[in-house]
Coordinates of C-alpha atoms and ligand atoms in Angstrom, one line a residue:
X1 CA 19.1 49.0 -16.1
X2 CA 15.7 49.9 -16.8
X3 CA 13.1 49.4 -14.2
X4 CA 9.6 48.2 -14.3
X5 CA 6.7 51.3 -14.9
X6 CA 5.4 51.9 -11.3
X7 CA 2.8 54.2 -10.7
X8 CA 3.9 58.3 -10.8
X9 CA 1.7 59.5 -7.8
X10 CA 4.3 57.2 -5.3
X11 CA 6.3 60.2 -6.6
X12 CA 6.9 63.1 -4.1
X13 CA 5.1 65.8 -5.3
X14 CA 7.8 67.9 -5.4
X15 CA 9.8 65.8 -8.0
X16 CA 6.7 65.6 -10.0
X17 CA 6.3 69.0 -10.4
X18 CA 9.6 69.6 -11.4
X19 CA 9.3 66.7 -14.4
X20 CA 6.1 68.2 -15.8
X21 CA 7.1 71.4 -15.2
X22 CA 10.2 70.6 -17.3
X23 CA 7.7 68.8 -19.9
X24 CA 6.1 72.3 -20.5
X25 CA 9.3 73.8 -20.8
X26 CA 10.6 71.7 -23.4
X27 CA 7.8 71.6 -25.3
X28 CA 7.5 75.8 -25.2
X29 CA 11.1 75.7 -26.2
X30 CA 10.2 73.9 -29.6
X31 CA 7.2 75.8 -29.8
X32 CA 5.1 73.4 -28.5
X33 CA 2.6 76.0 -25.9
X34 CA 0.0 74.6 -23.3
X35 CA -2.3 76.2 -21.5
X36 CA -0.5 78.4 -18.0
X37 CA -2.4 76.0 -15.6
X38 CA -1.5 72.6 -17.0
X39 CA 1.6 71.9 -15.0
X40 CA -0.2 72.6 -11.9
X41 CA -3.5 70.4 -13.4
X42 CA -1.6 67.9 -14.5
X43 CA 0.5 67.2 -11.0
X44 CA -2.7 67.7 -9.1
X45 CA -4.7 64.8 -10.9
X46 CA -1.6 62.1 -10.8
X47 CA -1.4 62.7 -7.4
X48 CA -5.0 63.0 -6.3
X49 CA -5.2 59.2 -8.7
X50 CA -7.4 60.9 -11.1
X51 CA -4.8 60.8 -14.0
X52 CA -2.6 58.0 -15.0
X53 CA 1.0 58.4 -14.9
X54 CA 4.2 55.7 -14.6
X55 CA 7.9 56.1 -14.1
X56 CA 10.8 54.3 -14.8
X57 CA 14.0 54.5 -12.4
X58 CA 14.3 55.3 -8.3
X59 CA 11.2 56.8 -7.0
X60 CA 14.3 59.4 -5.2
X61 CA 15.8 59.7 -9.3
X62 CA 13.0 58.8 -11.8
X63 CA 14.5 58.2 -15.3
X64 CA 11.2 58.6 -17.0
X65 CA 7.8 59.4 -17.0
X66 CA 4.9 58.5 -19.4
X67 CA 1.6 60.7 -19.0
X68 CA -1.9 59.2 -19.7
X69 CA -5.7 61.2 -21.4
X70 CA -8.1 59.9 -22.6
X71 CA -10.7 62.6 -23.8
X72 CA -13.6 61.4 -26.3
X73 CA -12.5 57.8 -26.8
X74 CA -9.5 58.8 -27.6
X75 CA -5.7 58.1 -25.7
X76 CA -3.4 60.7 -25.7
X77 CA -0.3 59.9 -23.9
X78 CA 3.5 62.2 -23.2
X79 CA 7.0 60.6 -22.3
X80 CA 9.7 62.5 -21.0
X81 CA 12.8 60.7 -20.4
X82 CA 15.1 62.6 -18.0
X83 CA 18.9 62.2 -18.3
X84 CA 20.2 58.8 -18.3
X85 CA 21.3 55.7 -20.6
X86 CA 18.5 53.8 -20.3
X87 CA 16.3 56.4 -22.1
X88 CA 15.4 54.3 -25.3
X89 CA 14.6 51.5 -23.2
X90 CA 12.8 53.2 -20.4
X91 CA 11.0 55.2 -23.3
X92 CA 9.1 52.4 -25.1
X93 CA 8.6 50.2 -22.1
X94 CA 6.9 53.2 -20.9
X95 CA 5.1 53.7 -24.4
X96 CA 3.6 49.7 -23.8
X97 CA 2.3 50.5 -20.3
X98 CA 0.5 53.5 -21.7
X99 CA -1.5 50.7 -24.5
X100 CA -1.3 48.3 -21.5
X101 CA -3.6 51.1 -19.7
X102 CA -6.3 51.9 -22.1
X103 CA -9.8 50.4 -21.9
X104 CA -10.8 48.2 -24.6
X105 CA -12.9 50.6 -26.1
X106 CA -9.9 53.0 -26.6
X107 CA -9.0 52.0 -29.9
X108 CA -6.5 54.6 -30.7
X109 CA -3.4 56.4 -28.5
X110 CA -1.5 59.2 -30.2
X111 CA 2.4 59.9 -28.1
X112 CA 4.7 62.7 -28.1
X113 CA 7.8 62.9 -26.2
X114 CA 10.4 65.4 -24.8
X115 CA 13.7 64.9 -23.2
X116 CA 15.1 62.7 -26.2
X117 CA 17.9 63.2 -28.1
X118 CA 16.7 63.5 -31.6
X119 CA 18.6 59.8 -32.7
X120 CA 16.6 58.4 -29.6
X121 CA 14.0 59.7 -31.0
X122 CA 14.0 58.3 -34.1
X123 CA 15.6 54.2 -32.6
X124 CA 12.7 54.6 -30.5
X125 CA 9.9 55.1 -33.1
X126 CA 12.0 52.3 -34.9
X127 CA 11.9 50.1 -31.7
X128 CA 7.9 50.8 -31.2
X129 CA 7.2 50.5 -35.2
X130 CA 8.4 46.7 -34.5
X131 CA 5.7 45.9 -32.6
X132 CA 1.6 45.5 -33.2
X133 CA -0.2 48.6 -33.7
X134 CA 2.6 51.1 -33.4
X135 CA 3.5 53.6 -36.4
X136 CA 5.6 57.2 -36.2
X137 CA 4.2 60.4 -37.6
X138 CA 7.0 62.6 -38.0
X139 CA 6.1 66.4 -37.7
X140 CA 8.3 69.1 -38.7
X141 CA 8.5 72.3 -37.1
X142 CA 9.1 75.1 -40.2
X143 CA 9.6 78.9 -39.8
X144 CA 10.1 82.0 -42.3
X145 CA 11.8 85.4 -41.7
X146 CA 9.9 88.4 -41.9
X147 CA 11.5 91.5 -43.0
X148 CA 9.5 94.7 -44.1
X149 CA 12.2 95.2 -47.2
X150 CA 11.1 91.8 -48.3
X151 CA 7.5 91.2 -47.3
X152 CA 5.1 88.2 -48.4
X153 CA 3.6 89.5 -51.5
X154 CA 0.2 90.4 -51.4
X155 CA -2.5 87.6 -51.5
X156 CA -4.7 87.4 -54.9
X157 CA -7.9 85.9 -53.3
X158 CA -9.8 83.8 -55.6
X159 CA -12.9 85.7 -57.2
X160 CA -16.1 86.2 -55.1
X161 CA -14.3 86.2 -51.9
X162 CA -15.1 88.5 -49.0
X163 CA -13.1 88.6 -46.6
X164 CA -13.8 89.2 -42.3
X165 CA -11.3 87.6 -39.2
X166 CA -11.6 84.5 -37.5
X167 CA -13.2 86.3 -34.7
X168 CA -16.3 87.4 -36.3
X169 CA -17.2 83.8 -37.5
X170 CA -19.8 81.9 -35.5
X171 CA -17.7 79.0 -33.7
X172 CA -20.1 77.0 -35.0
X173 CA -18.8 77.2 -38.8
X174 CA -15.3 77.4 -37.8
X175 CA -15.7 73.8 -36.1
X176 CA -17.7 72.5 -39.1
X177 CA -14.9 73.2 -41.7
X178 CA -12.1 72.5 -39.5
X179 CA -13.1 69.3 -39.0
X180 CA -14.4 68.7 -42.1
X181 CA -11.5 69.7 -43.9
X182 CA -8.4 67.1 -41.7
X183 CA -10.9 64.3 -42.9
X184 CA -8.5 62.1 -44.3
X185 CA -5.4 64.0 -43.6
X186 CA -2.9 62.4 -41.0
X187 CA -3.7 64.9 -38.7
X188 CA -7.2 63.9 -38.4
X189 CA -6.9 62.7 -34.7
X190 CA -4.1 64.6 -33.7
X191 CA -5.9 67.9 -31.4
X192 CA -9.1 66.1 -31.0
X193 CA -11.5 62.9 -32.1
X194 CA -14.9 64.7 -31.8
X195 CA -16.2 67.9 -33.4
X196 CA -17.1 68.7 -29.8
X197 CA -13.4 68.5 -29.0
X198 CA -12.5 70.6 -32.0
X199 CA -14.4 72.9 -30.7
X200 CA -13.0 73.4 -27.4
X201 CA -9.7 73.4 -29.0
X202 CA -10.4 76.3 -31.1
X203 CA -12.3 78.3 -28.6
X204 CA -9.2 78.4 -26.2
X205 CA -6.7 78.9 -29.4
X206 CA -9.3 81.7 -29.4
X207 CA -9.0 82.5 -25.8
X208 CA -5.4 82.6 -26.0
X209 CA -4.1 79.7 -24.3
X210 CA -1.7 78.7 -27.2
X211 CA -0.3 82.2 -27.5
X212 CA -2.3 85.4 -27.9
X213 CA -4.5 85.7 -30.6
X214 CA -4.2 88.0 -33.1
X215 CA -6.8 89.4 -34.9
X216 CA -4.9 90.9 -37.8
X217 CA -2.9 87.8 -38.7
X218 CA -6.3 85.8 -38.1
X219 CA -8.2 86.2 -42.1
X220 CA -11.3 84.5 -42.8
X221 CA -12.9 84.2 -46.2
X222 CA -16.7 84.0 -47.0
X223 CA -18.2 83.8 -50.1
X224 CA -20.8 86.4 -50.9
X225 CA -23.9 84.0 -49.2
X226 CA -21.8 84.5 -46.0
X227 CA -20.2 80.6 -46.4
X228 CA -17.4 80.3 -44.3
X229 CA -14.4 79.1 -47.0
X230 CA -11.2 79.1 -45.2
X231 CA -9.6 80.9 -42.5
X232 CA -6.2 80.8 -41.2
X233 CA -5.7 81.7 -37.0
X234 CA -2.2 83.8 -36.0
X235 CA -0.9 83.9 -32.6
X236 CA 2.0 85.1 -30.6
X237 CA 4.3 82.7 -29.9
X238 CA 6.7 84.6 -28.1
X239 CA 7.5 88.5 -28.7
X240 CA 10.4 87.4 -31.4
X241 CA 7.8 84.6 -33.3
X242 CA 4.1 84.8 -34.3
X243 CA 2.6 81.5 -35.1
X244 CA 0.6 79.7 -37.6
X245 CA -1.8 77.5 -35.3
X246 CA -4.1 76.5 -38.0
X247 CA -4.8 76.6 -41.6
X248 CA -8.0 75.0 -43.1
X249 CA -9.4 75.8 -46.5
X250 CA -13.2 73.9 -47.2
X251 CA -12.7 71.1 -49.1
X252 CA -15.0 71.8 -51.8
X253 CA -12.6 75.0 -52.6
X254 CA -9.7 73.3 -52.4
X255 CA -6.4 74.1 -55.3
X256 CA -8.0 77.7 -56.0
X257 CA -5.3 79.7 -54.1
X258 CA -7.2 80.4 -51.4
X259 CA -4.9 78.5 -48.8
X260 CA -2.2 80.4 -50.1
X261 CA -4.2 84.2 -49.8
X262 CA -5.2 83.2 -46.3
X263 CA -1.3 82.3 -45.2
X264 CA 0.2 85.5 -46.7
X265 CA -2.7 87.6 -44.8
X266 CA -1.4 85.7 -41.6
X267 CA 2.3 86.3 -42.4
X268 CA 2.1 90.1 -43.5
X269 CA -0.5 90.4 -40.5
X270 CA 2.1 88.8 -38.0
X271 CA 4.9 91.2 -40.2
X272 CA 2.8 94.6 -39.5
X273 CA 2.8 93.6 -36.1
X274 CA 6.6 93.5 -35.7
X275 CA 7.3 89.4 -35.4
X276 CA 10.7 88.8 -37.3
X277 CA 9.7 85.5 -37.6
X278 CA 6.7 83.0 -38.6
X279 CA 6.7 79.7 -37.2
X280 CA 4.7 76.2 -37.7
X281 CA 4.5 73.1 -37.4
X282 CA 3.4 70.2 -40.3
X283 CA 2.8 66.4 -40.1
X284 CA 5.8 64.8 -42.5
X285 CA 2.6 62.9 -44.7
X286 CA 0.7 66.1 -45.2
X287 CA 1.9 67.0 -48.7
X288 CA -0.7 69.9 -49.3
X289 CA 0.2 72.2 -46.6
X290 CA 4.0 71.1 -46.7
X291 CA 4.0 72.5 -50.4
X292 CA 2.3 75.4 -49.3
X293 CA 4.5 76.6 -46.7
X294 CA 7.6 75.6 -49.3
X295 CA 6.2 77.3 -51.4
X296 CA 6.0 80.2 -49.1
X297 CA 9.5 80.1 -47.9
X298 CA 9.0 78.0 -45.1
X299 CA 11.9 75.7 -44.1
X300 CA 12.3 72.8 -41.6
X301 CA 14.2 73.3 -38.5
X302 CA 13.5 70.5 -36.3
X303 CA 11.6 67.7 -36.6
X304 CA 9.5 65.9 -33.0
X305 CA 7.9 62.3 -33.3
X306 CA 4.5 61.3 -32.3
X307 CA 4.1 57.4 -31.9
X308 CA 0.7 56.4 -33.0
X309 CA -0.9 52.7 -31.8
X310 CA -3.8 51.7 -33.3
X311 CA -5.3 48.7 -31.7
X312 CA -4.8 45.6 -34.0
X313 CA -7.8 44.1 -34.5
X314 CA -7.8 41.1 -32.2
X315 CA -6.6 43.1 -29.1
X316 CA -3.2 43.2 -28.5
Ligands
LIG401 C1 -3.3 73.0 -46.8 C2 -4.5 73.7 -47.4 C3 -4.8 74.8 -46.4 C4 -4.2 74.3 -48.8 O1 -5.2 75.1 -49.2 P1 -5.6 75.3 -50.8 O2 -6.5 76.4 -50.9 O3 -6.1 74.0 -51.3 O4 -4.2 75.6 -51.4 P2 -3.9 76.6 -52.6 O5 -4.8 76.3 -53.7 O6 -3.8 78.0 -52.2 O7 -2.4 76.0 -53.1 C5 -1.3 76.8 -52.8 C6 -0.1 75.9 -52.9 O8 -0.2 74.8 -51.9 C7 0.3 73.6 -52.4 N1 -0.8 72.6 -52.5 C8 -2.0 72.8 -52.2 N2 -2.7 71.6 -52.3 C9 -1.9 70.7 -52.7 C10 -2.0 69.3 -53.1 N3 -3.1 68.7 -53.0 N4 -0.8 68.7 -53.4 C11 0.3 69.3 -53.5 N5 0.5 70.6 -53.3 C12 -0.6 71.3 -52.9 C13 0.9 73.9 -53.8 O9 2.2 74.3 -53.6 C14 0.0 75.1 -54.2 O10 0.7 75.9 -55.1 P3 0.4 75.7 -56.7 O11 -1.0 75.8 -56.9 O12 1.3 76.7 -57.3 O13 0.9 74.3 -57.0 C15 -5.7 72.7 -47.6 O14 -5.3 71.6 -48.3 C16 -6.3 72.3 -46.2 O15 -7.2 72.9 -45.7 N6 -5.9 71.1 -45.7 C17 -6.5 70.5 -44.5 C18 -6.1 71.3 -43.3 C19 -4.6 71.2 -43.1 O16 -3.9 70.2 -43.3 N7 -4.0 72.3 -42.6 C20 -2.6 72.5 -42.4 C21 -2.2 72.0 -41.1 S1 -0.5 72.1 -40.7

């Protein structure tokens, strides 16, 4: 039967550990990487009451868990649902206390899960979508062999381009156009809701904490003024998979080819390094950069949902 949410830092620390430490573990299975510290950060501010956390299920046995942030206005939540029957159940009641939670001002709570069987997945999205303010953005994860006897071709950059790596681009510029550039896109939200945030999230993609950086699967393309155009970022995702983590071409250049130069860079970059594979992930409504990596012989593997509530307009 599926319990009422009570508070996660009743949990013994202990157990809590063990269910965000098996949160990271999923997610890094799927190629899903965070930051080394963030099991031990995460556990530390649920039990010290700083972060908001519920479970489902015996405080001795939780059956679930649902994870609160809110950073810059806006919610980001996690559900993990550990084995048992009641995980569709436990899942969206835990996905209602997480709404239930926000401030008023927090118009906007972006989900992910773990610890779902795929169908659950997908009944649970369904279950949510029934309700006021809930939607599902499906993402796809996509990868792409690598093999020196048949490598990406190589990329025909649009006239006028010069070309330098991510690295040697102020982080000011790089932030601009990123965030210019998911405008629009269902993605917009999805890493960050301010510019500053962007920011932060490209300086530790930078850093490394989503896999090393690489500098020679990393291309960035100015035009001759020294304009920042695009720029693609390449990491290691484990020592059999380098990763796409981002892709952003300026709007204003957009459907010149330049999104596709900057991805075969990244791939023959990640190939001279020795990966055997490419992987990424795409939102299912993002029909530019699906094409692109289609077009580039990406192909779906596995597909993760995020559950996105916008407040309704007269509260909930
Ligand atoms: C995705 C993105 C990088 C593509 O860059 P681009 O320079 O416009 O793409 P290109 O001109 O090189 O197009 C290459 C291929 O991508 C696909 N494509 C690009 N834009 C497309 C669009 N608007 N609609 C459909 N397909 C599109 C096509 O397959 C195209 O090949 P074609 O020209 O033979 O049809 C760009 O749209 C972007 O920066 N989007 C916002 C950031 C983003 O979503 N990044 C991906 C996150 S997963």
């Amino acid at each position: 039967m599926p319990t009422e949410p009570r508070p996660a830092r009743e949990l013994p620390r202990d157990e809590l550990w063990n269910v965000v430490g098996t949160i990271r573990h999923d997610l890094a299975a799927r190629g899903e990487i965070l930051p080394p510290a963030w099991v031990d950060e995460t556990v530390d501010s649920i039990v010290q009451g700083a972060g908001s956390a519920w479970y489902t299920g015996d405080k001795a046995r939780p059956s679930a868990l649902a994870i609160l942030w809110v950073r810059e206005g806006h919610g980001y939540g996690h559900l993990h649902a550990l084995a048992g029957s009641s995980a569709v159940p436990d899942i969206t009641r835990l996905a209602r206390r997480l709404t239930d939670a926000l401030a008023p001002q927090v118009g906007r709570l972006d989900i992910g899960s773990t610890g779902l069987a795929q169908p659950d997945e997908l009944v649970a999205g369904r279950l949510l979508g029934a309700e006021a303010g809930f939607s599902t953005l499906l993402r796809h994860s996509m990868t792409r062999p690598l093999s020196a006897e048949h490598p990406p071709p190589e990329p025909r950059w649009p006239s006028g381009v010069e070309l330098t790596t991510v690295r040697q681009v102020p982080m000011e510029q790089l932030t601009a156009l990123d965030w210019r550039t998911y405008r629009g896109t269902p993605d917009e939200t999805l890493l960050s809701a301010t510019p500053e945030g962007n920011r932060e999230v490209l300086e530790n993609a930078l850093a490394g904490l989503f896999g090393t950086y690489l500098d020679e699967a990393s291309p960035a393309a100015r035009d001759p003024g020294g304009r920042l155009l695009g720029f693609a970022i390449g990491c290691q995702e484990s020592l059999r998979s380098g990763v796409v983590l981002d892709i952003a071409v300026d709007p204003e250049v957009k459907r010149r080819g330049l999104g596709e130069a900057l991805l075969l860079r990244c791939l023959r970059g990640l190939l001279a390094l020795g990966y055997p594979r490419a992987h990424l992930w795409v939102t299912d409504g993002n029909v530019p950069a699906r094409s692109l990596y289609e077009k580039l012989g990406f192909v779906e593997d596995t597909s993760a949902s995020i559950f996105r509530w916008v407040r309704p307009p007269s509260g909930r």
